[in-house]
Coordinates of C-alpha atoms and ligand atoms in Angstrom, one line a residue:
X1 CA 5.7 4.1 33.9
X2 CA 5.4 0.5 32.9
X3 CA 2.1 -1.5 33.0
X4 CA 1.6 -5.2 33.7
X5 CA 0.0 -6.5 30.6
X6 CA 1.1 -8.8 27.8
X7 CA 0.1 -8.6 24.4
X8 CA 0.0 -11.1 21.5
X9 CA -0.1 -9.7 17.9
X10 CA -1.2 -11.9 15.1
X11 CA 0.5 -11.0 11.7
X12 CA 3.9 -9.4 11.4
X13 CA 2.9 -6.3 9.0
X14 CA 3.7 -2.8 9.6
X15 CA 0.5 -2.5 11.2
X16 CA 1.2 -4.8 14.3
X17 CA 4.9 -3.7 14.2
X18 CA 3.6 -0.2 14.8
X19 CA 1.1 -1.6 17.4
X20 CA 4.1 -3.0 19.3
X21 CA 5.9 0.3 19.2
X22 CA 3.0 2.3 20.4
X23 CA 2.3 -0.2 23.3
X24 CA 6.0 0.3 24.5
X25 CA 6.6 4.1 23.6
X26 CA 3.2 5.3 24.8
X27 CA 1.6 2.6 26.7
X28 CA 4.3 1.5 28.9
X29 CA 4.0 -2.1 28.0
X30 CA 7.2 -3.9 28.3
X31 CA 8.8 -5.2 25.2
X32 CA 9.5 -8.7 26.6
X33 CA 5.6 -8.9 27.2
X34 CA 4.9 -8.6 23.4
X35 CA 4.9 -11.5 21.1
X36 CA 4.3 -11.2 17.4
X37 CA 3.2 -14.3 15.4
X38 CA 3.8 -14.3 11.8
X39 CA 2.8 -16.8 9.1
X40 CA 5.7 -16.1 6.7
X41 CA 9.4 -16.7 7.3
X42 CA 10.0 -12.9 7.9
X43 CA 8.3 -9.8 9.3
X44 CA 7.3 -6.9 7.3
X45 CA 4.1 -8.4 5.4
X46 CA 3.2 -6.4 2.3
X47 CA 6.5 -4.1 3.0
X48 CA 8.7 -6.7 1.6
X49 CA 11.9 -6.6 -0.6
X50 CA 14.5 -9.3 -1.1
X51 CA 16.6 -11.2 -3.3
X52 CA 20.4 -10.7 -4.7
X53 CA 21.9 -9.1 -7.5
X54 CA 23.0 -12.5 -8.8
X55 CA 19.6 -14.2 -8.4
X56 CA 17.6 -11.0 -8.9
X57 CA 16.0 -8.6 -6.7
X58 CA 12.2 -8.6 -6.0
X59 CA 9.7 -6.4 -4.2
X60 CA 5.8 -6.5 -4.5
X61 CA 5.6 -2.8 -4.2
X62 CA 7.4 0.5 -4.4
X63 CA 5.9 3.1 -2.1
X64 CA 5.1 6.7 -2.5
X65 CA 4.9 8.5 0.9
X66 CA 4.1 12.1 1.5
X67 CA 5.0 14.6 4.5
X68 CA 1.8 16.7 4.1
X69 CA -0.1 13.5 5.2
X70 CA 1.1 10.3 6.9
X71 CA 0.8 11.9 10.3
X72 CA 0.7 8.6 12.5
X73 CA 3.5 7.2 10.3
X74 CA 6.0 10.0 10.9
X75 CA 4.9 10.4 14.5
X76 CA 6.1 6.8 14.8
X77 CA 9.2 7.0 12.8
X78 CA 10.3 10.3 14.5
X79 CA 11.3 8.2 17.5
X80 CA 12.8 5.2 15.5
X81 CA 16.6 5.4 14.9
X82 CA 17.8 4.8 11.4
X83 CA 19.9 1.8 10.6
X84 CA 21.6 3.5 7.9
X85 CA 22.2 7.0 9.2
X86 CA 23.8 6.8 12.5
X87 CA 22.3 9.5 14.9
X88 CA 19.2 10.0 12.7
X89 CA 15.8 9.0 13.1
X90 CA 14.1 7.2 10.1
X91 CA 12.0 10.3 9.7
X92 CA 15.1 12.5 9.7
X93 CA 16.9 10.4 7.3
X94 CA 13.8 10.4 4.9
X95 CA 13.4 13.9 5.1
X96 CA 17.1 14.7 4.3
X97 CA 16.8 12.3 1.6
X98 CA 14.0 14.0 -0.2
X99 CA 15.5 17.4 0.3
X100 CA 18.3 16.2 -1.9
X101 CA 16.1 14.4 -4.4
X102 CA 12.9 16.1 -5.6
X103 CA 10.4 14.3 -7.4
X104 CA 9.4 16.2 -10.4
X105 CA 8.1 13.9 -13.2
X106 CA 8.8 15.2 -16.7
X107 CA 7.3 12.1 -18.3
X108 CA 4.1 11.1 -16.2
X109 CA 2.3 9.9 -19.4
X110 CA 3.6 8.2 -22.5
X111 CA 1.3 7.6 -25.5
X112 CA 1.1 4.8 -28.2
X113 CA 3.6 6.9 -30.4
X114 CA 6.2 6.5 -27.4
X115 CA 5.8 10.3 -27.2
X116 CA 5.8 12.1 -23.7
X117 CA 2.2 13.5 -23.3
X118 CA 2.5 17.2 -22.2
X119 CA -0.3 17.7 -19.3
X120 CA -1.4 21.2 -19.9
X121 CA -4.9 20.4 -18.6
X122 CA -6.5 17.6 -16.6
X123 CA -8.7 17.0 -19.7
X124 CA -12.1 17.7 -18.0
X125 CA -15.1 18.8 -19.7
X126 CA -17.6 20.9 -17.9
X127 CA -19.9 17.9 -17.1
X128 CA -16.7 16.0 -15.7
X129 CA -16.0 18.9 -13.3
X130 CA -19.5 19.0 -12.1
X131 CA -19.8 15.3 -11.6
X132 CA -16.3 15.3 -9.7
X133 CA -17.5 18.2 -7.4
X134 CA -20.7 16.3 -6.7
X135 CA -19.1 13.1 -5.9
X136 CA -16.5 15.0 -3.8
X137 CA -19.2 16.7 -1.8
X138 CA -21.5 13.6 -1.3
X139 CA -22.2 12.1 2.1
X140 CA -20.7 8.5 2.5
X141 CA -24.1 7.4 3.6
X142 CA -25.7 8.4 0.3
X143 CA -22.9 6.8 -1.8
X144 CA -23.1 3.5 0.0
X145 CA -21.7 0.6 -1.9
X146 CA -21.9 2.4 -5.4
X147 CA -18.8 2.3 -7.6
X148 CA -17.0 5.3 -9.2
X149 CA -18.8 4.4 -12.7
X150 CA -22.1 5.1 -10.9
X151 CA -21.0 8.8 -10.5
X152 CA -18.7 9.7 -13.4
X153 CA -19.5 9.5 -17.2
X154 CA -17.5 7.3 -19.5
X155 CA -15.6 10.4 -20.8
X156 CA -14.2 11.0 -17.4
X157 CA -12.2 7.7 -17.7
X158 CA -10.3 8.9 -20.6
X159 CA -9.1 12.2 -19.2
X160 CA -5.5 12.8 -18.4
X161 CA -6.5 13.4 -14.8
X162 CA -7.9 9.8 -14.5
X163 CA -4.9 7.9 -16.1
X164 CA -2.6 9.9 -13.7
X165 CA -4.7 9.5 -10.5
X166 CA -5.7 5.9 -11.1
X167 CA -2.2 4.8 -11.7
X168 CA -0.8 6.8 -8.8
X169 CA -3.2 5.2 -6.4
X170 CA -4.2 2.0 -8.1
X171 CA -7.8 2.7 -8.7
X172 CA -10.1 0.9 -11.2
X173 CA -13.3 2.4 -12.5
X174 CA -15.3 -0.3 -10.6
X175 CA -14.0 0.5 -7.2
X176 CA -15.7 2.0 -4.3
X177 CA -17.2 5.5 -4.7
X178 CA -16.7 6.2 -1.0
X179 CA -13.0 5.4 -1.1
X180 CA -12.3 7.4 -4.4
X181 CA -14.2 10.3 -2.6
X182 CA -11.9 10.0 0.4
X183 CA -8.9 10.1 -1.7
X184 CA -10.0 13.4 -3.4
X185 CA -10.0 14.9 0.1
X186 CA -7.3 13.1 2.0
X187 CA -4.8 13.8 -1.1
X188 CA -6.2 17.1 -2.1
X189 CA -2.8 18.6 -2.2
X190 CA -1.7 15.9 -4.7
X191 CA -4.5 16.9 -7.1
X192 CA -2.7 20.2 -8.0
X193 CA 0.6 18.4 -8.5
X194 CA -0.5 15.1 -9.8
X195 CA 1.2 15.6 -13.2
X196 CA 4.6 16.0 -11.6
X197 CA 4.2 14.0 -8.4
X198 CA 6.0 16.8 -6.6
X199 CA 4.4 15.9 -3.2
X200 CA 5.8 12.5 -3.3
X201 CA 8.5 11.5 -0.7
X202 CA 10.5 8.3 -1.2
X203 CA 12.5 6.2 1.5
X204 CA 16.4 5.9 0.9
X205 CA 16.2 2.2 0.1
X206 CA 13.1 0.1 -0.5
X207 CA 10.7 0.2 2.5
X208 CA 11.7 -3.2 4.0
X209 CA 15.1 -1.8 4.5
X210 CA 14.3 1.7 5.4
X211 CA 11.1 1.2 7.4
X212 CA 10.6 -2.5 8.5
X213 CA 14.2 -3.3 9.6
X214 CA 14.8 -0.2 11.7
X215 CA 11.4 -0.5 13.5
X216 CA 12.2 -4.3 13.9
X217 CA 15.7 -3.6 15.4
X218 CA 14.0 -1.1 17.8
X219 CA 11.4 -3.6 18.9
X220 CA 14.1 -6.2 19.3
X221 CA 16.2 -3.9 21.5
X222 CA 13.0 -3.6 23.6
X223 CA 12.9 -7.4 24.1
X224 CA 9.8 -8.0 21.8
X225 CA 9.4 -11.6 20.8
X226 CA 9.0 -12.4 17.0
X227 CA 7.7 -15.7 15.9
X228 CA 8.0 -16.3 12.2
X229 CA 6.4 -19.4 10.3
X230 CA 3.4 -19.3 12.8
X231 CA -0.2 -19.5 11.2
X232 CA -2.8 -18.6 13.6
X233 CA -5.8 -20.6 13.0
X234 CA -8.1 -19.7 15.8
X235 CA -8.9 -17.1 18.6
X236 CA -10.8 -18.9 21.2
X237 CA -13.2 -16.7 23.2
X238 CA -13.4 -16.9 26.9
X239 CA -17.1 -17.6 26.9
X240 CA -19.9 -17.1 24.5
X241 CA -21.4 -14.2 26.2
X242 CA -21.9 -10.9 24.4
X243 CA -18.5 -9.3 25.4
X244 CA -15.7 -10.8 23.3
X245 CA -12.5 -11.6 25.1
X246 CA -9.9 -13.8 23.7
X247 CA -8.7 -16.6 26.0
X248 CA -6.4 -18.5 23.8
X249 CA -4.8 -18.3 20.5
X250 CA -4.4 -21.6 18.4
X251 CA -1.6 -21.8 15.9
X252 CA 0.4 -24.0 13.7
X253 CA 4.1 -23.4 14.1
X254 CA 6.4 -25.3 11.8
X255 CA 4.0 -27.8 11.4
X256 CA 3.1 -28.2 15.1
X257 CA -0.2 -27.1 16.6
X258 CA 0.1 -25.0 19.6
X259 CA -2.3 -23.1 22.0
X260 CA -1.1 -20.1 23.7
X261 CA -3.1 -19.0 26.6
X262 CA -4.2 -15.4 26.9
X263 CA -4.3 -14.2 30.5
X264 CA -7.1 -12.0 31.9
X265 CA -6.5 -8.5 31.3
X266 CA -3.9 -9.2 28.5
X267 CA -4.4 -8.1 24.9
X268 CA -4.7 -9.7 21.4
X269 CA -4.4 -7.7 18.0
X270 CA -5.3 -9.2 14.8
X271 CA -4.3 -8.5 11.3
X272 CA -7.5 -9.6 9.5
X273 CA -6.3 -10.5 6.0
X274 CA -3.7 -9.0 3.7
X275 CA -3.6 -7.1 0.2
X276 CA -0.7 -9.5 -0.7
X277 CA -2.3 -12.7 0.5
X278 CA -1.9 -15.5 -2.1
X279 CA 0.6 -13.6 -4.1
X280 CA 3.2 -15.6 -6.3
X281 CA 6.3 -14.8 -8.0
X282 CA 7.4 -16.0 -11.5
X283 CA 10.8 -15.7 -13.3
X284 CA 12.4 -14.8 -16.6
X285 CA 11.1 -18.3 -17.9
X286 CA 7.8 -18.7 -15.8
X287 CA 4.7 -16.7 -15.2
X288 CA 3.5 -16.6 -11.6
X289 CA 1.1 -19.4 -10.4
X290 CA -2.6 -18.5 -10.3
X291 CA -3.2 -18.9 -6.6
X292 CA -6.2 -17.7 -4.6
X293 CA -7.3 -17.4 -1.0
X294 CA -8.1 -21.2 -1.2
X295 CA -4.3 -21.8 -1.5
X296 CA -3.1 -19.6 1.3
X297 CA -5.9 -19.6 4.0
X298 CA -5.0 -16.0 4.6
X299 CA -8.6 -14.8 5.0
X300 CA -10.0 -17.8 7.0
X301 CA -9.4 -16.7 10.6
X302 CA -11.2 -13.1 9.8
X303 CA -13.9 -15.1 8.0
X304 CA -14.5 -17.6 11.0
X305 CA -14.6 -14.6 13.5
X306 CA -17.1 -12.7 11.5
X307 CA -19.4 -15.6 10.8
X308 CA -20.9 -15.2 14.2
X309 CA -20.2 -11.7 14.9
X310 CA -21.7 -9.0 12.6
X311 CA -19.5 -6.3 14.4
X312 CA -16.3 -8.2 13.0
X313 CA -17.3 -7.1 9.5
X314 CA -17.8 -8.9 6.2
X315 CA -14.9 -10.2 4.5
X316 CA -16.7 -11.2 1.5
X317 CA -17.3 -7.6 0.3
X318 CA -13.4 -7.6 -0.3
X319 CA -12.3 -11.1 -1.1
X320 CA -15.0 -12.4 -3.5
X321 CA -13.8 -11.0 -6.8
X322 CA -10.2 -11.6 -8.0
X323 CA -11.1 -10.4 -11.5
X324 CA -11.8 -7.0 -9.9
X325 CA -8.9 -6.9 -7.2
X326 CA -5.8 -8.4 -9.1
X327 CA -2.9 -6.7 -10.7
X328 CA 0.6 -7.8 -11.3
X329 CA 3.9 -6.0 -10.5
X330 CA 7.5 -6.9 -11.6
X331 CA 11.0 -6.0 -10.5
X332 CA 13.9 -5.9 -12.9
X333 CA 17.5 -6.4 -12.1
X334 CA 20.2 -5.0 -14.6
X335 CA 23.7 -5.6 -14.8
X336 CA 24.5 -2.7 -17.4
X337 CA 23.4 0.7 -17.4
X338 CA 21.9 0.8 -20.8
X339 CA 18.2 0.8 -19.8
X340 CA 18.7 3.5 -17.1
X341 CA 20.8 5.7 -19.3
X342 CA 18.1 5.6 -22.1
X343 CA 15.2 6.1 -19.9
X344 CA 17.0 9.2 -18.2
X345 CA 17.6 10.6 -21.6
X346 CA 14.0 9.9 -22.7
X347 CA 12.3 11.2 -19.6
X348 CA 14.7 14.1 -18.6
X349 CA 14.7 12.8 -15.1
X350 CA 17.6 11.4 -13.1
X351 CA 16.5 7.9 -11.5
X352 CA 14.6 8.9 -8.3
X353 CA 13.2 12.1 -9.4
X354 CA 10.7 11.0 -12.0
X355 CA 8.1 9.2 -10.2
X356 CA 5.8 6.9 -12.3
X357 CA 6.0 6.8 -16.0
X358 CA 2.5 5.4 -17.4
X359 CA 1.9 4.1 -21.0
X360 CA -1.5 5.5 -21.1
X361 CA -2.5 3.4 -24.1
X362 CA -0.9 0.2 -23.0
X363 CA -3.5 -2.7 -22.9
X364 CA -2.0 -3.7 -19.6
X365 CA -2.0 0.1 -18.4
X366 CA 1.8 -0.4 -17.5
X367 CA 3.9 1.8 -15.4
X368 CA 7.4 1.9 -14.4
X369 CA 9.5 3.8 -11.7
X370 CA 13.3 4.4 -11.6
X371 CA 14.3 4.7 -8.1
X372 CA 17.3 6.5 -6.8
X373 CA 19.9 3.8 -7.0
X374 CA 21.1 1.7 -5.1
X375 CA 17.4 0.6 -4.0
X376 CA 18.8 -2.2 -1.8
X377 CA 21.4 -1.8 0.8
X378 CA 23.7 -4.6 -0.6
X379 CA 23.3 -3.6 -4.4
X380 CA 26.6 -3.5 -6.1
X381 CA 27.4 -0.1 -7.6
X382 CA 27.0 -1.6 -11.4
X383 CA 23.7 -3.1 -10.8
X384 CA 20.3 -1.2 -11.2
X385 CA 16.9 -2.1 -10.0
X386 CA 13.5 -0.8 -11.2
X387 CA 9.8 -1.7 -10.5
X388 CA 6.8 -1.7 -12.5
X389 CA 3.2 -2.6 -12.6
X390 CA 0.2 -3.5 -15.0
X391 CA -3.3 -2.6 -13.7
X392 CA -4.9 -5.1 -16.3
X393 CA -3.1 -8.1 -16.2
X394 CA -6.0 -10.0 -17.9
X395 CA -5.7 -8.2 -21.2
X396 CA -3.8 -9.2 -24.2
X397 CA -0.4 -7.2 -24.6
X398 CA 0.4 -4.7 -27.3
X399 CA 3.5 -6.4 -28.3
X400 CA 3.0 -9.8 -26.6
X401 CA -0.1 -11.9 -27.6
X402 CA -0.8 -13.0 -24.3
X403 CA -2.5 -11.5 -21.2
X404 CA 0.2 -10.2 -18.6
X405 CA -0.8 -12.7 -16.0
X406 CA 0.3 -15.6 -18.4
X407 CA 3.8 -13.9 -19.3
X408 CA 7.0 -14.7 -17.9
X409 CA 9.6 -11.9 -17.1
X410 CA 11.2 -12.1 -20.6
X411 CA 7.8 -11.3 -22.2
X412 CA 6.9 -8.6 -19.7
X413 CA 10.2 -6.9 -20.8
X414 CA 9.4 -7.3 -24.6
X415 CA 6.1 -5.5 -23.8
X416 CA 7.8 -2.7 -22.0
X417 CA 10.5 -2.3 -24.7
X418 CA 7.8 -2.1 -27.2
X419 CA 5.9 0.7 -25.5
X420 CA 9.4 2.7 -25.2
X421 CA 10.3 1.7 -28.7
X422 CA 13.6 1.0 -27.3
X423 CA 16.1 -1.5 -28.9
X424 CA 16.3 -4.6 -26.8
X425 CA 19.9 -5.9 -26.6
X426 CA 19.6 -9.7 -26.7
X427 CA 22.7 -10.0 -24.7
X428 CA 21.6 -7.7 -22.0
X429 CA 21.3 -9.5 -18.7
X430 CA 18.0 -8.3 -17.4
X431 CA 16.2 -10.3 -14.8
X432 CA 12.5 -9.5 -14.5
X433 CA 10.7 -11.2 -11.7
X434 CA 6.9 -11.0 -12.1
X435 CA 4.6 -10.9 -9.0
X436 CA 0.9 -11.7 -9.2
X437 CA -1.4 -10.3 -6.3
X438 CA -5.0 -11.6 -6.6
X439 CA -6.3 -9.2 -3.6
X440 CA -4.1 -6.2 -4.1
X441 CA -6.9 -4.0 -4.4
X442 CA -9.4 -5.9 -2.4
X443 CA -9.6 -2.9 0.1
X444 CA -10.9 -0.8 -2.8
X445 CA -13.9 -3.0 -3.5
X446 CA -17.3 -1.3 -3.1
X447 CA -18.2 -1.7 0.6
X448 CA -21.3 -0.9 2.7
X449 CA -21.2 0.8 6.2
X450 CA -20.4 -2.2 8.7
X451 CA -18.4 -4.2 6.2
X452 CA -15.2 -3.3 8.0
X453 CA -15.0 -3.7 11.7
X454 CA -13.8 -0.8 13.9
X455 CA -10.2 -1.4 15.3
X456 CA -11.6 -2.0 18.8
X457 CA -15.1 -3.3 17.8
X458 CA -18.1 -2.9 20.1
X459 CA -18.3 -5.3 22.9
X460 CA -14.5 -6.3 22.7
X461 CA -12.9 -6.5 26.0
X462 CA -9.2 -7.5 25.0
X463 CA -9.2 -7.6 21.2
X464 CA -8.5 -5.3 18.4
X465 CA -8.2 -5.4 14.5
X466 CA -5.1 -3.8 12.8
X467 CA -5.1 -3.7 9.2
X468 CA -6.3 -2.2 5.9
X469 CA -9.8 -3.7 6.5
X470 CA -10.8 -1.7 9.5
X471 CA -13.1 1.3 9.5
X472 CA -11.2 4.7 10.3
X473 CA -13.3 7.9 9.5
X474 CA -11.7 10.2 6.7
X475 CA -8.4 8.1 6.4
X476 CA -7.6 6.2 3.0
X477 CA -6.6 2.5 2.6
X478 CA -3.8 1.1 0.2
X479 CA -1.5 3.3 2.5
X480 CA 1.3 2.5 5.3
X481 CA -0.6 5.5 7.0
X482 CA -3.9 3.5 7.3
X483 CA -2.2 0.5 9.0
X484 CA -0.2 2.7 11.3
X485 CA -3.3 4.8 12.3
X486 CA -5.1 1.6 12.9
X487 CA -2.5 0.6 15.3
X488 CA -2.3 3.7 17.2
X489 CA -6.1 3.8 17.4
X490 CA -6.4 0.3 18.6
X491 CA -3.6 0.6 21.3
X492 CA -4.8 3.9 22.6
X493 CA -8.4 2.8 22.9
X494 CA -7.6 -0.7 24.5
X495 CA -5.1 1.0 27.1
X496 CA -7.4 3.8 27.6
X497 CA -4.7 6.3 26.9
X498 CA -5.3 10.0 27.0
X499 CA -2.7 10.8 24.5
X500 CA -4.8 11.7 21.3
X501 CA -4.4 9.7 18.0
X502 CA -2.2 12.0 15.8
X503 CA -4.9 14.0 13.8
X504 CA -5.5 14.0 10.2
X505 CA -4.0 17.1 8.6
X506 CA -7.1 18.9 7.4
X507 CA -5.8 20.2 4.0
X508 CA -9.4 19.7 2.6
X509 CA -10.7 22.2 4.9
X510 CA -8.6 25.1 3.7
X511 CA -10.5 27.2 1.2
X512 CA -7.2 28.1 -0.3
X513 CA -6.5 24.3 -1.2
X514 CA -10.1 24.0 -2.7
X515 CA -9.5 27.3 -4.6
X516 CA -6.1 25.7 -6.0
X517 CA -7.8 22.6 -6.9
X518 CA -10.7 24.2 -8.6
X519 CA -8.3 26.4 -10.6
X520 CA -6.1 23.5 -11.7
X521 CA -9.4 21.7 -13.0
X522 CA -9.8 24.3 -15.3
X523 CA -6.3 24.2 -16.8
Ligands
FAD601 C1 2.5 -3.2 -4.9 C2 2.0 -2.3 -3.6 C3 2.3 -0.9 -3.8 C4 2.0 -0.1 -2.7 N1 2.0 1.2 -2.9 C5 1.9 2.0 -1.7 C6 2.3 3.3 -1.6 O1 2.8 4.0 -2.8 N2 2.0 4.1 -0.7 C7 1.6 3.6 0.5 O2 1.6 4.2 1.6 N3 1.3 2.1 0.8 C8 1.4 1.5 -0.4 N4 1.2 0.2 -0.4 C9 0.4 -0.2 0.8 C10 1.1 -0.6 2.0 O3 2.3 -1.3 1.6 C11 0.2 -1.5 2.8 O4 -0.8 -0.8 3.0 C12 0.7 -2.0 4.2 O5 2.2 -2.4 4.0 C13 -0.2 -3.1 4.7 O6 0.4 -3.2 6.0 P1 -0.3 -4.3 7.1 O7 0.6 -4.4 8.2 O8 -1.8 -3.7 7.3 O9 -0.7 -5.6 6.3 P2 0.2 -6.6 5.6 O10 1.4 -6.0 5.3 O11 -0.5 -7.2 4.7 O12 0.6 -7.7 6.8 C14 -0.4 -8.7 7.3 C15 0.5 -9.6 7.8 O13 -0.3 -10.4 8.6 C16 0.1 -12.0 8.4 N5 -1.2 -12.7 8.9 C17 -2.4 -12.5 8.4 N6 -3.2 -13.4 9.1 C18 -2.3 -14.3 9.8 C19 -2.6 -15.4 10.6 N7 -3.7 -15.9 10.7 N8 -1.4 -15.9 11.1 C20 -0.1 -15.3 11.1 N9 0.0 -14.2 10.3 C21 -1.1 -13.7 9.6 C22 0.4 -11.9 6.9 O14 1.1 -13.0 6.5 C23 1.0 -10.6 6.7 O15 2.3 -10.7 6.7 C24 1.6 -0.8 -1.7 C25 1.4 -2.0 -1.3 C26 1.7 -3.0 -2.3 C27 1.8 -4.3 -2.3

C-alpha cells in the first residue's frame, strides 16, 4: 500500500538513508516523493571512504560491527541487495564473509618494548570490580551528567581492561558515565571476549562501498532524489504556536539560496550535527588544518532550533570542548607488501582477523587495524591499505617530538614504526593521510537528561531528528546501529506504524551472561 506523503530529509548520512528506506519499505511512501539534501558532495556522511591507489586512499573511520547486536541495522540490510555478491543481500554477504574470516586478535595490546602483552587477566583489583559493578547497576538518573572518573579509581584506568575497552569503543576517562554504563550493558557479550575481539564482524570492503553504496543504489532504484552540495540553513515553522510543524526548508545549493515548501501533512527529518563535522585531511607533507564548528557551520541549524525550544535539546553539552572530543585517524596506502608481511609475522594474525593492535604505552594511545585486502573495490592486487588512530592527538609523541595533531603523514609513520621497532625502508612508497576530527567523541560528552531531543520531540507534528544526538533508551552512540535505530523509531512514530521498532537483544538480562562476565573479571 502506498501513502500520499512527501518527505524531505536533511543530511545524507546512514541515518537518513535508512529513514528513506524505512519510509518506502515499511511506510509505503513512494521513493519519488523522498528528497535527501546533503551539504557534502557525496552521501554517506561519516561512513566515507575514497581516494585512489595512485593518490592514496582515505577513510575517516573503520567500523567494527556485531551480529549479536545491531538489530535495526541488519533488519534493514536483510532487504538491501549487495552490489558485490549478486543474488545476496548485504546482510547475507557480510555474514558469509565473516564465516570465512573470523576475528581472533593475537596481539591486542603491545607494550613499550614492542612486546605483545598477554592478557591472562583484565587487571582488576577488588576495588575496581566493586566500583565497576556499582556503576553498571546505577540508575541513569543518579549518574546524571557525571564522568567515568567520578565513579572509578585512578588504578582502573591502568588496567588491561580499560586499554582494550577504551580503544575498542573510543572512550576517554572524562566521558559520560551514563554512556559508559550503557556500553557495559549493551556490549556485555564483548566484555568476555574483549581481548580477542572475537565478536567483531566486518564488512567485505570499507563501509562506504559495502553499506552506503548498496543502500543508495536501492533507494535510487525506488526513485529517491539525492541533492548533494546543499546546505540547509533554516527550518521555517508554520506558525509560532506550541506545536512544531515545518512549513519550509531554506537551503544554499551551489551558492544559490532556495526555499523548499513543505506541504501540509508532509514530513521533515533532520540530522542534527555530525561527529565528523569540521574534520580535515592532511597529507604526507602537511598536518590536517585545525578547524572547528565555526569553520563548517555544521552545528548551526540544531543550535538555532534548540535556542527557542528546550525539547530540541542542548547542543552546547556536546560541542563546547574540542580538547575533550577530538582525535585523529590516518589511512596508509602501501605499494609493497613488506609492512603487511612483517605485521602478520609479528601479530600472528592474517590481515582481517586481528582487530585492533593498540600500543598501550604510546603517548598518543595509538592503534592500527589491518583489514582483509582489498579494502576498496578498485584496489589493485599489489596495493595494501590499513587504518589507525590516536586517542590523544594533543600529546607529544614517543618518537616524534610533536603532538600528533601537528604531524604530517610521514611523521605519523615514524611514530608507528618506532612503536613496532620495525625498520622503515626510506624507499618504501607509503602514503599516510591523517584526518583530524574535532567532534569525533562529542556524543560521549557528559550529558544531562533532556540534552538530547527525542527522535520525534513532544509537540512535533511533522518533524523528527535522526542522528547520534537523540535520546533512545538503552542503546549506545558511536555506532551505525544508533543512527539506524533513530531512523526506524522516527519513521514508525511519524507514520504511526504498528510494526514495532526492532527490539534490543536483551543479552544483559541473561543471568548466564552476567555470570560469564563476572567470572572473566576475576581472571
Ligand atoms: C573514525 C570513526 C570510527 C567509527 N567506528 C565505528 C565502529 O567501529 N562501529 C560503529 O558501529 N560505528 C562506528 N562509527 C560511527 C558511525 O560511523 C556513525 O555513528 C554513523 O556513520 C553516523 O551516521 P549519521 O547518519 O547519524 O551521521 P553522519 O554520518 O555524521 O551524517 C550526517 C550528515 O548530515 C549532513 N548534514 C548535517 N547538517 C546538515 C545541514 N544543515 N544541511 C545539509 N546536510 C547536513 C552532514 O554533512 C553529514 O553528511 C565510527 C565513526 C568514525 C568517524
